PDB file of C-alpha atoms in Angstrom:
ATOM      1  CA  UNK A   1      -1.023 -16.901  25.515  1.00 66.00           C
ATOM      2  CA  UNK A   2       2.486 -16.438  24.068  1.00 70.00           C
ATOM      3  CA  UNK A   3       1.961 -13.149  21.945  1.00 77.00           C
ATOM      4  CA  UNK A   4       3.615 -10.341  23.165  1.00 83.00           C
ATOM      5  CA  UNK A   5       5.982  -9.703  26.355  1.00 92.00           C
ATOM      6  CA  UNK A   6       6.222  -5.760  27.228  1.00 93.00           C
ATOM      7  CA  UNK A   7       8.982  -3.730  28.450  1.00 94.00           C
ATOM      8  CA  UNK A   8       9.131  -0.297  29.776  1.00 95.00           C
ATOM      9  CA  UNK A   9      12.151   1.205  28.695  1.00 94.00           C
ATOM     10  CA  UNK A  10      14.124   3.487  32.010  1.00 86.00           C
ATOM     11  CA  UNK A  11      14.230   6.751  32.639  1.00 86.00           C
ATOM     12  CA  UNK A  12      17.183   8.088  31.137  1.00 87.00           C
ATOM     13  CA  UNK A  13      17.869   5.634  28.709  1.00 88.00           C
ATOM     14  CA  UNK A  14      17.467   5.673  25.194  1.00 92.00           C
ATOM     15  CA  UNK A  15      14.097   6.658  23.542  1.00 93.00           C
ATOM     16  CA  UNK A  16      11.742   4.126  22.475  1.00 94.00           C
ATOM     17  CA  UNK A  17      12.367   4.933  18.765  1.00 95.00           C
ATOM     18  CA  UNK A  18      16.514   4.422  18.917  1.00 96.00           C
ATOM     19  CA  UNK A  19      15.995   1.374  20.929  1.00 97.00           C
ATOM     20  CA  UNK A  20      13.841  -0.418  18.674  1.00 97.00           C
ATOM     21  CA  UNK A  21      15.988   0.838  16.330  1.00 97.00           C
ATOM     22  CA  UNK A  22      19.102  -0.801  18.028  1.00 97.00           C
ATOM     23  CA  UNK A  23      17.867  -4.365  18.051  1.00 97.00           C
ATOM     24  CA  UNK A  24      16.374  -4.112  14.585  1.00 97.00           C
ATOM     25  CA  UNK A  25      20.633  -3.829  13.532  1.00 97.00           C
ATOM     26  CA  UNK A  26      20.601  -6.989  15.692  1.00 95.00           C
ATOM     27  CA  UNK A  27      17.562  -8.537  13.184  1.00 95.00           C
ATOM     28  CA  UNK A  28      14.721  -8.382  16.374  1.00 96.00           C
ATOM     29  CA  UNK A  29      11.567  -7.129  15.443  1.00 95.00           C
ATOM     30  CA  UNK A  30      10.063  -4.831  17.912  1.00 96.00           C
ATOM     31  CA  UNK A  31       6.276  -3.334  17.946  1.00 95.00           C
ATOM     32  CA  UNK A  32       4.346  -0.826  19.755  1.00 94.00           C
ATOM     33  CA  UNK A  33       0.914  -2.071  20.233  1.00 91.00           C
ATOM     34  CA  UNK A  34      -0.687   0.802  21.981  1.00 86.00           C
ATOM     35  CA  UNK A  35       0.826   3.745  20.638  1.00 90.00           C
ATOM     36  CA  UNK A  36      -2.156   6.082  22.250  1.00 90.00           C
ATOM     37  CA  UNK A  37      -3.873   5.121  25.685  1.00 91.00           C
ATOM     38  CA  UNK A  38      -7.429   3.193  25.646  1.00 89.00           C
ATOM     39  CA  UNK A  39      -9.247   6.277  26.247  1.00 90.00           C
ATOM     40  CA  UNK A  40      -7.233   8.335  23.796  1.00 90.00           C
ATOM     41  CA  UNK A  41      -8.391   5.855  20.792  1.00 91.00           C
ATOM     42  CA  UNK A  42     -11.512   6.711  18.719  1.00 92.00           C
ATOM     43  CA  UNK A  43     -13.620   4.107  19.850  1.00 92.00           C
ATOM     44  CA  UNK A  44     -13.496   5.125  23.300  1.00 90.00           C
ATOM     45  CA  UNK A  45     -14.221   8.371  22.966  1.00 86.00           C
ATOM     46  CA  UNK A  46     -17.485   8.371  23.769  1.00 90.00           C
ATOM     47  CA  UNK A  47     -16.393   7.122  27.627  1.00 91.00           C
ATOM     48  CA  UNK A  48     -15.916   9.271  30.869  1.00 89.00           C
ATOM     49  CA  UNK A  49     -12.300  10.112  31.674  1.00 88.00           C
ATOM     50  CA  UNK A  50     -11.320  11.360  35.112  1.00 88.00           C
ATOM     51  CA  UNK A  51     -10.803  14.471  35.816  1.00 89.00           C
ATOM     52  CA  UNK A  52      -7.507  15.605  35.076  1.00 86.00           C
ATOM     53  CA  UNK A  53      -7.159  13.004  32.573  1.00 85.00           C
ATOM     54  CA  UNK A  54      -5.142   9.554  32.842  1.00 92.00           C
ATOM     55  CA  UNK A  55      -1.814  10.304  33.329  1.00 92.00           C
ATOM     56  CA  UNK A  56      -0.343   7.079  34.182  1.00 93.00           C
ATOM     57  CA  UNK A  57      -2.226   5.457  31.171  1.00 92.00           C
ATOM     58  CA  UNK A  58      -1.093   7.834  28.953  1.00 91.00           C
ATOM     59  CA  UNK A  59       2.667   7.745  29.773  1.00 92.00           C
ATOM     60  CA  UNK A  60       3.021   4.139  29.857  1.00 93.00           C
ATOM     61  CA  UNK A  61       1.835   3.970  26.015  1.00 91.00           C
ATOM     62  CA  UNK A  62       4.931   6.414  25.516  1.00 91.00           C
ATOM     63  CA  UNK A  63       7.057   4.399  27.186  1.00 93.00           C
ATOM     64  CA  UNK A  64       6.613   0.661  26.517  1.00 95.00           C
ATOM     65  CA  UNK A  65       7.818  -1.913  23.876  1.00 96.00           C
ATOM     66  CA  UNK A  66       7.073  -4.968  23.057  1.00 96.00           C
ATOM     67  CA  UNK A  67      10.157  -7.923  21.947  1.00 96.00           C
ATOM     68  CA  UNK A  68       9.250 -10.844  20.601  1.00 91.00           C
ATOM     69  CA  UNK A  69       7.648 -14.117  22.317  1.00 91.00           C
ATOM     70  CA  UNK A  70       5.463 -17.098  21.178  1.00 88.00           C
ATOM     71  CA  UNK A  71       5.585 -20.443  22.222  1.00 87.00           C
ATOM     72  CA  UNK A  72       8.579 -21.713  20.394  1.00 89.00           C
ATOM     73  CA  UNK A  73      11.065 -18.937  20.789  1.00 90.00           C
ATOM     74  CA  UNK A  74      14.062 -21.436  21.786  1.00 93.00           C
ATOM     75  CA  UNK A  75      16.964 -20.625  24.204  1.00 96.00           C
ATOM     76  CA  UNK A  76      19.379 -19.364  22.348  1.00 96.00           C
ATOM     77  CA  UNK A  77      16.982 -16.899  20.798  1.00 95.00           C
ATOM     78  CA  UNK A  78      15.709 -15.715  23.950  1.00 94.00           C
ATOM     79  CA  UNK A  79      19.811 -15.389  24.725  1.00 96.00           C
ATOM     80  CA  UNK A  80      20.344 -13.361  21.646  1.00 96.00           C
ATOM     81  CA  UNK A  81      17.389 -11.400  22.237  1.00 96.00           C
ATOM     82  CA  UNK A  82      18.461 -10.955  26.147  1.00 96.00           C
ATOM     83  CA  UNK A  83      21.754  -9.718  24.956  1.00 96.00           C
ATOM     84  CA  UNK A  84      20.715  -7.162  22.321  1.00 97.00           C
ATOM     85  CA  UNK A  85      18.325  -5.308  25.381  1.00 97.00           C
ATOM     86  CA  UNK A  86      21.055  -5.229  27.158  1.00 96.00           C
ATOM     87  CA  UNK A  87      23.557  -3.452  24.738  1.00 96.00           C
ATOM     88  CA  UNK A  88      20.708  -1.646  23.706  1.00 96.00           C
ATOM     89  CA  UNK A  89      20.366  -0.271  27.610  1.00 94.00           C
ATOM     90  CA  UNK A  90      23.842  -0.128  28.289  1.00 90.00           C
TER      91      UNK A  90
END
């Protein structure tokens, strides 16, 4: 399915917030779909967590975005949005 394609942003470069807000000056939408891990959300509450928590899980949902993609996203678009990640990272 052509909904969503991920990213997580590097160590050291710019947060999550002034990266999204980067290519929004460049008109590409960004979203974060999982702002909290699974288990953090309410309706998983209820489940067993191991112990110590899930550290991976939970830093991941701090550090990923998500750039647009669906099915008829042409070339030069992808380009465009290839370039603004790129300034963005640079």
């Amino acid at each position: 399915v052509w909904a969503q394609y991920t990213i997580r942003l590097p160590k050291g470069g710019p947060t999550r917030d002034a990266f999204a807000a980067a290519l929004k000056t460049q008109g590409i939408p960004t979203a974060i779909y999982y702002p909290k891990s699974m288990h953090q959300q309410t309706a998983y509450k209820q489940y067993p967590v191991a112990e110590g928590g899930l550290p991976v899980s939970e830093k991941l949902s701090e550090e990923v975005i998500s750039l647009p993609m669906h099915a008829y996203l042409d070339a030069p678009t992808q380009d465009r949005v290839i370039e603004a990640v790129r300034a963005a990272l640079a």
